Amino acid sequence: MKRLSRHARVVAVLAILLATLALSLPSSAQEPVTIAFWSRDSAAALVQSLADAWNASHDNQIEVTLIPAAEYITKLGTAIAAGEPPDLLAIDLIYVPQFAAAGQLTEISELAAGLPFFDTLSPSHIRLATYEDGLYALPFNAEASVLLYNKDLFRQAGLDPEQPPTNWQEIYDAAVAISALGEDIDGFYFSGACAGCNAFTFLPLIWASGGDVLNEDATEATLTDPMVKAALEFYHQMWTEGLMPETALVDAGAEFLSAFFSGKIGMMGSGAFSISTLKNEHPEIDFGITFLPGKEGGVSSFAGGDSIGIPAGSKYPEEAFEFIEWVLSDEVQLEMFARTASLPVRTDLAENKYFEEDPRLTTNAQAMALGRTPYSLVYNQLFNDSNGPWLAMIQQAVFDGQIDEAIAYAQQQFTEIMAQVQD
């Protein structure tokens, strides 16, 4: 048998070493991977369209799992705790502090800081994704509360539809004028039995007036703030004077927007979703969008929507972050968000070629940029629980007129609930 030359033996050894090294490399560097992406079903259309676009242009693939919104947080928490998390998740931004504090999300501070557009991302999403100086998520989609008003009713009431209210007195005056048009027409509407609806639309009235319901570092309840009482008195006055329909008392959110579809509601708090819904389903209604104002002026908004993050234990964190970066790119934010009348989550894209066709979208995008969201590890217990202190305060104050008692009860309940996570 012919012996191999020294050079040939070296080549053969290198070949074996290279083959061994190739087998030992992570699969992500060698083969396309499938990234499991979980989302609540209320974002199904957006999530699936993004996944389809990504899958058509990338080797790594996104596999979407949609979970009923009411079950989502429980199933997500259970999966992560059991060591069976998805690789990527979208989650209501209000829950990010809770998941970050529980160690269920991967810190992405360094990766996020490298994004050239990081400073333009929705400020409220970034604030709620920050826990103990670490960043655990980025904005995925956005909502922002605004004041929705019926321009036709403004005209009929002798009001200028191009000059919407800029403070509470102007809202009240417009509500009086519109309600005077007839018994079946009401100046103002809110879903009086819906906790989350009123976090979305009532809190901004307090913020725009310089008040708040939590202190700056979210460690204490501040419902005794004078602006909280003033806002409750404002709604109570409109209720007792019959400027709202009686259905507001029992509406748990089912009529949150549909009450406006009748064409007989002058004004109500709402969000960006109103625009496409009204344009597509009720083109007969001429409506305007403006900022939710404070008592003497000023503006504010509740910034809502989902954040996107990587669960602790994700098999493909680097590949998952590549998808996040792609979602936040100029191309996707403009061509897949703005083009379909969804708000970009970047403030530098609030004004864009698609929103030029409907400036109401730009107003809503600007509202998102200045929007706020309460930071709390117990947000659900404080603000979303239909049996919780936030809704109890509003109902007792607005409908029963027991404003001081309602505030005192809510302050006590907020303090007790918040103490449970601080002990």
CSV table of C-alpha atoms in Angstrom, one decimal, residues 2 8 72 114 149 161 176 179 183 216 250 264 281 287 304 319 327-328 379 397 402:
chain,number,residue,atom,x,y,z
A,2,LYS,CA,1.4,3.3,-1.0
A,8,ALA,CA,-1.3,14.7,2.1
A,72,TYR,CA,-52.8,34.3,26.9
A,114,GLY,CA,-27.3,49.0,18.7
A,149,TYR,CA,-66.0,63.7,17.9
A,161,PRO,CA,-66.0,71.2,13.7
A,176,VAL,CA,-74.5,70.9,26.3
A,179,SER,CA,-77.4,67.4,23.8
A,183,GLU,CA,-83.6,63.8,23.4
A,216,GLU,CA,-43.1,59.0,39.9
A,250,VAL,CA,-73.9,49.5,32.5
A,264,LYS,CA,-76.0,60.4,18.0
A,281,GLU,CA,-68.0,50.5,8.2
A,287,PHE,CA,-65.7,62.5,12.4
A,304,GLY,CA,-51.2,51.1,24.6
A,319,GLU,CA,-32.5,34.7,15.3
A,327,VAL,CA,-40.2,44.5,12.2
A,328,LEU,CA,-38.9,47.9,13.4
A,379,TYR,CA,-51.4,46.7,36.8
A,397,ALA,CA,-68.0,59.0,42.1
A,402,GLN,CA,-69.8,60.0,46.4
